[in-house]
PDB file of C-alpha atoms in Angstrom:
ATOM      1  CA  UNK A   1     -20.550  13.748  -1.063  1.00  0.00           C
ATOM      2  CA  UNK A   2     -20.932  10.088  -0.106  1.00  0.00           C
ATOM      3  CA  UNK A   3     -17.820   8.017  -0.825  1.00  0.00           C
ATOM      4  CA  UNK A   4     -17.400   4.238  -1.073  1.00  0.00           C
ATOM      5  CA  UNK A   5     -14.009   2.547  -1.413  1.00  0.00           C
ATOM      6  CA  UNK A   6     -12.912  -1.033  -2.048  1.00  0.00           C
ATOM      7  CA  UNK A   7      -9.424  -2.527  -2.067  1.00  0.00           C
ATOM      8  CA  UNK A   8      -7.947  -5.607  -3.688  1.00  0.00           C
ATOM      9  CA  UNK A   9      -4.489  -6.938  -3.004  1.00  0.00           C
ATOM     10  CA  UNK A  10      -1.526  -6.298  -0.770  1.00  0.00           C
ATOM     11  CA  UNK A  11      -0.947  -4.259   2.367  1.00  0.00           C
ATOM     12  CA  UNK A  12       0.568  -1.473   0.286  1.00  0.00           C
ATOM     13  CA  UNK A  13      -2.680  -1.167  -1.663  1.00  0.00           C
ATOM     14  CA  UNK A  14      -4.678  -1.246   1.572  1.00  0.00           C
ATOM     15  CA  UNK A  15      -2.549   1.553   2.988  1.00  0.00           C
ATOM     16  CA  UNK A  16      -2.914   3.618  -0.178  1.00  0.00           C
ATOM     17  CA  UNK A  17      -6.705   3.296  -0.095  1.00  0.00           C
ATOM     18  CA  UNK A  18      -6.723   4.450   3.515  1.00  0.00           C
ATOM     19  CA  UNK A  19      -4.547   7.426   2.597  1.00  0.00           C
ATOM     20  CA  UNK A  20      -7.006   8.311  -0.183  1.00  0.00           C
ATOM     21  CA  UNK A  21      -9.874   8.030   2.325  1.00  0.00           C
ATOM     22  CA  UNK A  22      -8.045  10.526   4.551  1.00  0.00           C
ATOM     23  CA  UNK A  23      -7.491  12.903   1.644  1.00  0.00           C
ATOM     24  CA  UNK A  24     -11.112  12.657   0.541  1.00  0.00           C
ATOM     25  CA  UNK A  25     -12.402  13.301   4.076  1.00  0.00           C
ATOM     26  CA  UNK A  26     -13.200  16.967   3.598  1.00  0.00           C
ATOM     27  CA  UNK A  27     -16.114  18.938   5.076  1.00  0.00           C
ATOM     28  CA  UNK A  28     -19.319  17.682   3.505  1.00  0.00           C
ATOM     29  CA  UNK A  29     -18.019  14.216   2.648  1.00  0.00           C
ATOM     30  CA  UNK A  30     -18.973  10.960   4.359  1.00  0.00           C
ATOM     31  CA  UNK A  31     -17.797   7.394   3.818  1.00  0.00           C
ATOM     32  CA  UNK A  32     -20.493   4.757   3.255  1.00  0.00           C
ATOM     33  CA  UNK A  33     -20.437   0.955   3.373  1.00  0.00           C
ATOM     34  CA  UNK A  34     -22.749   0.331   0.406  1.00  0.00           C
ATOM     35  CA  UNK A  35     -21.763   1.330  -3.148  1.00  0.00           C
ATOM     36  CA  UNK A  36     -25.438   1.766  -4.009  1.00  0.00           C
ATOM     37  CA  UNK A  37     -25.559   4.737  -1.615  1.00  0.00           C
ATOM     38  CA  UNK A  38     -22.431   6.492  -2.889  1.00  0.00           C
ATOM     39  CA  UNK A  39     -21.886   9.514  -5.099  1.00  0.00           C
ATOM     40  CA  UNK A  40     -18.270   8.462  -5.682  1.00  0.00           C
ATOM     41  CA  UNK A  41     -17.110   4.833  -5.908  1.00  0.00           C
ATOM     42  CA  UNK A  42     -13.363   4.173  -5.781  1.00  0.00           C
ATOM     43  CA  UNK A  43     -11.920   0.724  -6.541  1.00  0.00           C
ATOM     44  CA  UNK A  44      -8.211   0.111  -5.900  1.00  0.00           C
ATOM     45  CA  UNK A  45      -7.204  -2.936  -7.951  1.00  0.00           C
ATOM     46  CA  UNK A  46      -4.543  -5.649  -7.879  1.00  0.00           C
ATOM     47  CA  UNK A  47      -2.991  -7.364 -10.899  1.00  0.00           C
ATOM     48  CA  UNK A  48      -0.590  -9.897  -9.410  1.00  0.00           C
ATOM     49  CA  UNK A  49      -2.533 -12.785 -11.006  1.00  0.00           C
ATOM     50  CA  UNK A  50      -5.126 -13.265 -13.754  1.00  0.00           C
ATOM     51  CA  UNK A  51      -7.613 -14.159 -11.007  1.00  0.00           C
ATOM     52  CA  UNK A  52      -6.991 -10.780  -9.353  1.00  0.00           C
ATOM     53  CA  UNK A  53      -7.811  -9.081 -12.656  1.00  0.00           C
ATOM     54  CA  UNK A  54     -11.012 -11.139 -12.927  1.00  0.00           C
ATOM     55  CA  UNK A  55     -12.090 -10.211  -9.393  1.00  0.00           C
ATOM     56  CA  UNK A  56     -11.542  -6.541 -10.163  1.00  0.00           C
ATOM     57  CA  UNK A  57     -13.633  -6.714 -13.334  1.00  0.00           C
ATOM     58  CA  UNK A  58     -16.442  -8.449 -11.450  1.00  0.00           C
ATOM     59  CA  UNK A  59     -16.451  -5.770  -8.750  1.00  0.00           C
ATOM     60  CA  UNK A  60     -16.379  -2.942 -11.287  1.00  0.00           C
ATOM     61  CA  UNK A  61     -19.371  -4.404 -13.131  1.00  0.00           C
ATOM     62  CA  UNK A  62     -21.240  -4.920  -9.867  1.00  0.00           C
ATOM     63  CA  UNK A  63     -20.704  -1.304  -8.825  1.00  0.00           C
ATOM     64  CA  UNK A  64     -21.811  -0.016 -12.217  1.00  0.00           C
ATOM     65  CA  UNK A  65     -24.914  -2.199 -11.996  1.00  0.00           C
ATOM     66  CA  UNK A  66     -26.025  -1.283  -8.467  1.00  0.00           C
ATOM     67  CA  UNK A  67     -25.237   2.406  -8.867  1.00  0.00           C
ATOM     68  CA  UNK A  68     -25.528   3.610 -12.471  1.00  0.00           C
ATOM     69  CA  UNK A  69     -25.290   7.292 -11.505  1.00  0.00           C
ATOM     70  CA  UNK A  70     -22.215   7.325  -9.256  1.00  0.00           C
ATOM     71  CA  UNK A  71     -18.865   8.648 -10.376  1.00  0.00           C
ATOM     72  CA  UNK A  72     -16.799   5.452 -10.672  1.00  0.00           C
ATOM     73  CA  UNK A  73     -13.008   5.608 -10.348  1.00  0.00           C
ATOM     74  CA  UNK A  74     -10.644   2.670 -10.841  1.00  0.00           C
ATOM     75  CA  UNK A  75      -7.000   2.852  -9.797  1.00  0.00           C
ATOM     76  CA  UNK A  76      -4.277   0.449  -8.689  1.00  0.00           C
ATOM     77  CA  UNK A  77      -2.152  -2.130 -10.442  1.00  0.00           C
ATOM     78  CA  UNK A  78      -4.760  -3.543 -12.851  1.00  0.00           C
ATOM     79  CA  UNK A  79      -5.732  -0.035 -13.919  1.00  0.00           C
ATOM     80  CA  UNK A  80      -2.034   0.705 -14.432  1.00  0.00           C
ATOM     81  CA  UNK A  81      -1.217  -2.491 -16.336  1.00  0.00           C
ATOM     82  CA  UNK A  82      -4.280  -2.679 -18.595  1.00  0.00           C
ATOM     83  CA  UNK A  83      -6.179   0.622 -18.713  1.00  0.00           C
ATOM     84  CA  UNK A  84      -7.714  -0.306 -22.069  1.00  0.00           C
ATOM     85  CA  UNK A  85      -9.249  -3.472 -20.591  1.00  0.00           C
ATOM     86  CA  UNK A  86     -10.707  -1.492 -17.712  1.00  0.00           C
ATOM     87  CA  UNK A  87     -12.053   1.254 -19.957  1.00  0.00           C
ATOM     88  CA  UNK A  88     -13.662  -1.350 -22.218  1.00  0.00           C
ATOM     89  CA  UNK A  89     -15.976  -2.328 -19.353  1.00  0.00           C
ATOM     90  CA  UNK A  90     -17.709   1.054 -19.476  1.00  0.00           C
ATOM     91  CA  UNK A  91     -17.117   4.565 -20.733  1.00  0.00           C
ATOM     92  CA  UNK A  92     -18.317   5.780 -17.318  1.00  0.00           C
ATOM     93  CA  UNK A  93     -15.120   4.593 -15.651  1.00  0.00           C
ATOM     94  CA  UNK A  94     -12.406   7.099 -14.763  1.00  0.00           C
ATOM     95  CA  UNK A  95      -8.937   5.533 -14.611  1.00  0.00           C
ATOM     96  CA  UNK A  96      -5.975   6.653 -12.512  1.00  0.00           C
ATOM     97  CA  UNK A  97      -2.664   4.798 -12.606  1.00  0.00           C
ATOM     98  CA  UNK A  98      -0.540   4.131  -9.523  1.00  0.00           C
ATOM     99  CA  UNK A  99       1.612   7.122 -10.484  1.00  0.00           C
ATOM    100  CA  UNK A 100      -1.499   9.326 -10.454  1.00  0.00           C
ATOM    101  CA  UNK A 101      -2.888   8.146  -7.099  1.00  0.00           C
ATOM    102  CA  UNK A 102      -1.432  11.026  -5.104  1.00  0.00           C
ATOM    103  CA  UNK A 103      -3.096  13.544  -7.409  1.00  0.00           C
ATOM    104  CA  UNK A 104      -6.448  11.753  -7.457  1.00  0.00           C
ATOM    105  CA  UNK A 105      -8.210  13.873  -4.785  1.00  0.00           C
ATOM    106  CA  UNK A 106      -7.468  17.138  -6.580  1.00  0.00           C
ATOM    107  CA  UNK A 107      -8.262  15.587  -9.967  1.00  0.00           C
ATOM    108  CA  UNK A 108     -11.752  14.661  -8.785  1.00  0.00           C
ATOM    109  CA  UNK A 109     -12.372  18.128  -7.373  1.00  0.00           C
ATOM    110  CA  UNK A 110     -11.212  17.902  -3.750  1.00  0.00           C
ATOM    111  CA  UNK A 111      -9.104  21.056  -3.571  1.00  0.00           C
ATOM    112  CA  UNK A 112      -7.617  20.964  -0.073  1.00  0.00           C
ATOM    113  CA  UNK A 113      -4.649  23.165   0.767  1.00  0.00           C
ATOM    114  CA  UNK A 114      -3.095  20.812   3.299  1.00  0.00           C
ATOM    115  CA  UNK A 115      -3.511  17.273   2.016  1.00  0.00           C
ATOM    116  CA  UNK A 116      -2.349  14.765   4.677  1.00  0.00           C
ATOM    117  CA  UNK A 117       0.957  13.091   3.840  1.00  0.00           C
ATOM    118  CA  UNK A 118       0.163  10.099   6.023  1.00  0.00           C
ATOM    119  CA  UNK A 119      -2.598   8.451   8.008  1.00  0.00           C
ATOM    120  CA  UNK A 120      -3.512   8.511  11.683  1.00  0.00           C
ATOM    121  CA  UNK A 121      -6.096   5.726  11.765  1.00  0.00           C
ATOM    122  CA  UNK A 122      -7.068   2.644   9.787  1.00  0.00           C
ATOM    123  CA  UNK A 123     -10.800   2.190   9.245  1.00  0.00           C
ATOM    124  CA  UNK A 124     -12.197  -1.047  10.648  1.00  0.00           C
ATOM    125  CA  UNK A 125      -8.866  -2.450  11.846  1.00  0.00           C
ATOM    126  CA  UNK A 126      -7.265  -3.032  15.222  1.00  0.00           C
ATOM    127  CA  UNK A 127      -3.771  -2.815  13.746  1.00  0.00           C
ATOM    128  CA  UNK A 128      -2.448  -0.276  11.277  1.00  0.00           C
ATOM    129  CA  UNK A 129      -0.321  -0.554   8.160  1.00  0.00           C
ATOM    130  CA  UNK A 130       2.407   2.007   7.580  1.00  0.00           C
ATOM    131  CA  UNK A 131       3.826   2.135   4.068  1.00  0.00           C
ATOM    132  CA  UNK A 132       7.484   3.122   4.124  1.00  0.00           C
ATOM    133  CA  UNK A 133       8.685   1.895   0.706  1.00  0.00           C
ATOM    134  CA  UNK A 134       7.361   1.467  -2.823  1.00  0.00           C
ATOM    135  CA  UNK A 135       8.571   0.017  -6.104  1.00  0.00           C
ATOM    136  CA  UNK A 136      10.607  -2.917  -7.398  1.00  0.00           C
ATOM    137  CA  UNK A 137      13.182  -3.277 -10.164  1.00  0.00           C
ATOM    138  CA  UNK A 138      13.842  -7.017  -9.837  1.00  0.00           C
ATOM    139  CA  UNK A 139      14.025  -8.821 -13.222  1.00  0.00           C
ATOM    140  CA  UNK A 140      11.921 -11.870 -12.224  1.00  0.00           C
ATOM    141  CA  UNK A 141      10.440 -13.019 -15.522  1.00  0.00           C
ATOM    142  CA  UNK A 142       7.037 -14.061 -14.152  1.00  0.00           C
ATOM    143  CA  UNK A 143       6.150 -10.950 -12.132  1.00  0.00           C
ATOM    144  CA  UNK A 144       4.187  -7.885 -13.210  1.00  0.00           C
ATOM    145  CA  UNK A 145       5.052  -5.730 -10.181  1.00  0.00           C
ATOM    146  CA  UNK A 146       8.137  -3.999 -11.680  1.00  0.00           C
ATOM    147  CA  UNK A 147       5.923  -2.967 -14.600  1.00  0.00           C
ATOM    148  CA  UNK A 148       3.156  -1.439 -12.483  1.00  0.00           C
ATOM    149  CA  UNK A 149       5.362  -0.105  -9.659  1.00  0.00           C
ATOM    150  CA  UNK A 150       8.751   0.576 -11.283  1.00  0.00           C
ATOM    151  CA  UNK A 151       9.864   3.569  -9.210  1.00  0.00           C
ATOM    152  CA  UNK A 152      11.804   2.772  -6.042  1.00  0.00           C
ATOM    153  CA  UNK A 153      11.027   5.239  -3.252  1.00  0.00           C
ATOM    154  CA  UNK A 154      11.394   5.294   0.536  1.00  0.00           C
ATOM    155  CA  UNK A 155       9.486   7.484   2.979  1.00  0.00           C
ATOM    156  CA  UNK A 156      11.827   9.934   4.740  1.00  0.00           C
ATOM    157  CA  UNK A 157      12.614   8.991   8.330  1.00  0.00           C
ATOM    158  CA  UNK A 158      10.972  12.124   9.726  1.00  0.00           C
ATOM    159  CA  UNK A 159       7.727  11.260   7.942  1.00  0.00           C
ATOM    160  CA  UNK A 160       7.804   7.664   9.209  1.00  0.00           C
ATOM    161  CA  UNK A 161       8.304   8.834  12.793  1.00  0.00           C
ATOM    162  CA  UNK A 162       5.499  11.409  12.572  1.00  0.00           C
ATOM    163  CA  UNK A 163       3.048   8.892  11.153  1.00  0.00           C
ATOM    164  CA  UNK A 164       4.106   6.221  13.654  1.00  0.00           C
ATOM    165  CA  UNK A 165       3.485   8.636  16.559  1.00  0.00           C
ATOM    166  CA  UNK A 166       0.084   9.616  15.109  1.00  0.00           C
ATOM    167  CA  UNK A 167      -0.998   5.970  14.920  1.00  0.00           C
ATOM    168  CA  UNK A 168       0.142   5.355  18.498  1.00  0.00           C
ATOM    169  CA  UNK A 169      -1.759   8.453  19.646  1.00  0.00           C
ATOM    170  CA  UNK A 170      -4.921   6.960  18.118  1.00  0.00           C
ATOM    171  CA  UNK A 171      -4.540   3.771  20.142  1.00  0.00           C
ATOM    172  CA  UNK A 172      -2.939   1.328  17.700  1.00  0.00           C
ATOM    173  CA  UNK A 173      -0.736  -1.139  19.537  1.00  0.00           C
ATOM    174  CA  UNK A 174       0.451  -3.079  16.485  1.00  0.00           C
ATOM    175  CA  UNK A 175       1.855  -1.283  13.468  1.00  0.00           C
ATOM    176  CA  UNK A 176       2.851  -3.232  10.362  1.00  0.00           C
ATOM    177  CA  UNK A 177       5.659  -1.713   8.312  1.00  0.00           C
ATOM    178  CA  UNK A 178       4.975  -2.441   4.678  1.00  0.00           C
ATOM    179  CA  UNK A 179       6.449  -1.908   1.237  1.00  0.00           C
ATOM    180  CA  UNK A 180       6.807  -3.597  -2.131  1.00  0.00           C
ATOM    181  CA  UNK A 181      10.474  -4.296  -1.324  1.00  0.00           C
ATOM    182  CA  UNK A 182      10.458  -3.507   2.377  1.00  0.00           C
ATOM    183  CA  UNK A 183      13.981  -4.798   2.942  1.00  0.00           C
ATOM    184  CA  UNK A 184      15.360  -2.280   0.441  1.00  0.00           C
ATOM    185  CA  UNK A 185      14.146   0.680   2.489  1.00  0.00           C
ATOM    186  CA  UNK A 186      16.632   3.563   2.460  1.00  0.00           C
ATOM    187  CA  UNK A 187      14.891   6.595   3.894  1.00  0.00           C
ATOM    188  CA  UNK A 188      16.304  10.087   3.870  1.00  0.00           C
ATOM    189  CA  UNK A 189      17.651  11.090   7.272  1.00  0.00           C
ATOM    190  CA  UNK A 190      19.231  14.533   7.356  1.00  0.00           C
ATOM    191  CA  UNK A 191      21.911  14.619   4.683  1.00  0.00           C
ATOM    192  CA  UNK A 192      22.078  10.837   4.325  1.00  0.00           C
ATOM    193  CA  UNK A 193      19.813   7.786   4.407  1.00  0.00           C
ATOM    194  CA  UNK A 194      19.303   4.817   6.701  1.00  0.00           C
ATOM    195  CA  UNK A 195      18.384   1.158   6.244  1.00  0.00           C
ATOM    196  CA  UNK A 196      15.373  -0.756   7.535  1.00  0.00           C
ATOM    197  CA  UNK A 197      17.428  -2.016  10.472  1.00  0.00           C
ATOM    198  CA  UNK A 198      18.481   1.491  11.491  1.00  0.00           C
ATOM    199  CA  UNK A 199      14.875   2.660  11.178  1.00  0.00           C
ATOM    200  CA  UNK A 200      13.756  -0.140  13.496  1.00  0.00           C
ATOM    201  CA  UNK A 201      16.358   0.967  16.030  1.00  0.00           C
ATOM    202  CA  UNK A 202      14.759   4.413  16.043  1.00  0.00           C
ATOM    203  CA  UNK A 203      11.191   3.126  16.269  1.00  0.00           C
ATOM    204  CA  UNK A 204      11.756   0.794  19.213  1.00  0.00           C
ATOM    205  CA  UNK A 205      13.172   3.723  21.207  1.00  0.00           C
ATOM    206  CA  UNK A 206       9.763   5.429  21.125  1.00  0.00           C
ATOM    207  CA  UNK A 207       8.159   5.172  24.589  1.00  0.00           C
ATOM    208  CA  UNK A 208       4.966   3.175  25.042  1.00  0.00           C
ATOM    209  CA  UNK A 209       3.441  -0.271  24.753  1.00  0.00           C
ATOM    210  CA  UNK A 210       3.298  -1.352  21.133  1.00  0.00           C
ATOM    211  CA  UNK A 211       4.734  -3.873  18.755  1.00  0.00           C
ATOM    212  CA  UNK A 212       6.072  -3.647  15.234  1.00  0.00           C
ATOM    213  CA  UNK A 213       5.494  -6.281  12.591  1.00  0.00           C
ATOM    214  CA  UNK A 214       7.361  -6.504   9.290  1.00  0.00           C
ATOM    215  CA  UNK A 215       5.357  -7.388   6.205  1.00  0.00           C
ATOM    216  CA  UNK A 216       6.734  -9.373   3.265  1.00  0.00           C
ATOM    217  CA  UNK A 217      10.502  -9.565   2.840  1.00  0.00           C
ATOM    218  CA  UNK A 218      12.610 -11.204   0.156  1.00  0.00           C
ATOM    219  CA  UNK A 219      14.990 -13.850   1.460  1.00  0.00           C
ATOM    220  CA  UNK A 220      17.986 -11.846   0.208  1.00  0.00           C
ATOM    221  CA  UNK A 221      16.901  -8.938   2.426  1.00  0.00           C
ATOM    222  CA  UNK A 222      16.886 -10.916   5.674  1.00  0.00           C
ATOM    223  CA  UNK A 223      20.381 -10.408   7.060  1.00  0.00           C
ATOM    224  CA  UNK A 224      21.932 -11.945  10.154  1.00  0.00           C
ATOM    225  CA  UNK A 225      21.918  -8.488  11.744  1.00  0.00           C
ATOM    226  CA  UNK A 226      18.181  -8.093  11.137  1.00  0.00           C
ATOM    227  CA  UNK A 227      17.468 -11.560  12.533  1.00  0.00           C
ATOM    228  CA  UNK A 228      19.504 -10.854  15.670  1.00  0.00           C
ATOM    229  CA  UNK A 229      17.789  -7.507  16.226  1.00  0.00           C
ATOM    230  CA  UNK A 230      14.274  -8.910  15.799  1.00  0.00           C
ATOM    231  CA  UNK A 231      15.084 -11.868  18.036  1.00  0.00           C
ATOM    232  CA  UNK A 232      16.430  -9.629  20.768  1.00  0.00           C
ATOM    233  CA  UNK A 233      13.806  -6.901  20.984  1.00  0.00           C
ATOM    234  CA  UNK A 234      10.391  -7.401  22.642  1.00  0.00           C
ATOM    235  CA  UNK A 235       8.748  -4.601  20.649  1.00  0.00           C
ATOM    236  CA  UNK A 236       9.212  -6.421  17.337  1.00  0.00           C
ATOM    237  CA  UNK A 237       7.139  -9.474  16.378  1.00  0.00           C
ATOM    238  CA  UNK A 238       9.406 -12.480  15.954  1.00  0.00           C
ATOM    239  CA  UNK A 239       7.998 -13.286  12.548  1.00  0.00           C
ATOM    240  CA  UNK A 240       9.223 -13.041   8.968  1.00  0.00           C
ATOM    241  CA  UNK A 241       6.927 -13.413   5.960  1.00  0.00           C
ATOM    242  CA  UNK A 242       9.223 -14.746   3.224  1.00  0.00           C
ATOM    243  CA  UNK A 243       8.091 -16.220  -0.135  1.00  0.00           C
ATOM    244  CA  UNK A 244       8.913 -19.893  -0.607  1.00  0.00           C
ATOM    245  CA  UNK A 245      11.875 -20.432  -2.937  1.00  0.00           C
ATOM    246  CA  UNK A 246      12.770 -23.319  -5.197  1.00  0.00           C
ATOM    247  CA  UNK A 247      15.724 -25.339  -3.974  1.00  0.00           C
ATOM    248  CA  UNK A 248      16.974 -25.777  -7.520  1.00  0.00           C
ATOM    249  CA  UNK A 249      19.550 -23.215  -8.659  1.00  0.00           C
ATOM    250  CA  UNK A 250      18.642 -23.873 -12.298  1.00  0.00           C
ATOM    251  CA  UNK A 251      14.979 -23.110 -11.673  1.00  0.00           C
ATOM    252  CA  UNK A 252      15.871 -19.898  -9.852  1.00  0.00           C
ATOM    253  CA  UNK A 253      18.105 -18.888 -12.753  1.00  0.00           C
ATOM    254  CA  UNK A 254      15.330 -19.574 -15.281  1.00  0.00           C
ATOM    255  CA  UNK A 255      12.967 -17.477 -13.161  1.00  0.00           C
ATOM    256  CA  UNK A 256      15.628 -14.741 -13.028  1.00  0.00           C
ATOM    257  CA  UNK A 257      15.357 -14.746  -9.279  1.00  0.00           C
ATOM    258  CA  UNK A 258      19.107 -14.288  -8.922  1.00  0.00           C
TER     259      UNK A 258
END
């Protein structure tokens, strides 16, 4: 089977597409660069803005046009938020919500006993993304993310370490830790759980030449302790990606940011 994938949106979505590529890489399957050549087309959508929805619809229509016989699957945040809109494009489309992504390979007929729980390489990239957290419950009144990713989860520490080692073994020298609310990471570690800072302390102790970058953080998640640790360790990029905030407390209150 020839498989084509396309991703819209954030690093979490990009990671999840790569994980699906790994899980669909069974004997007899091959990944192709042109949707017109594929037997299975998979589009992972974003819905953070109306423009993102529009881009997804345009891509779906293009794929249906250039390959009218392929099995066409749409997943991701737009498919989760507005499945009726997506289905209205064509009855040929198969829709899987974010909650159904992990089951997608078996649902489309890829019965593999040992599905990979993580990735070991990132197609076409010199740095790798490693998703360690998912979900958001913030009440911000302008944001759709808590609706499409409402379940807060963190990857267990053992799983993070295994995946991190696998990426290093495949030559990646920069690994980007990513999540919907990365700063709220609390991964299971034995009988307890640890924070993002404690996870970083474990990762930097791994031998080798590499660097760790943190993807988007909320300003409330950037503590003095995290700043001091990042500043003081050469294996961590001295860079924070933080959304710009209004300086007006009234505006923040109206937005339900705090």
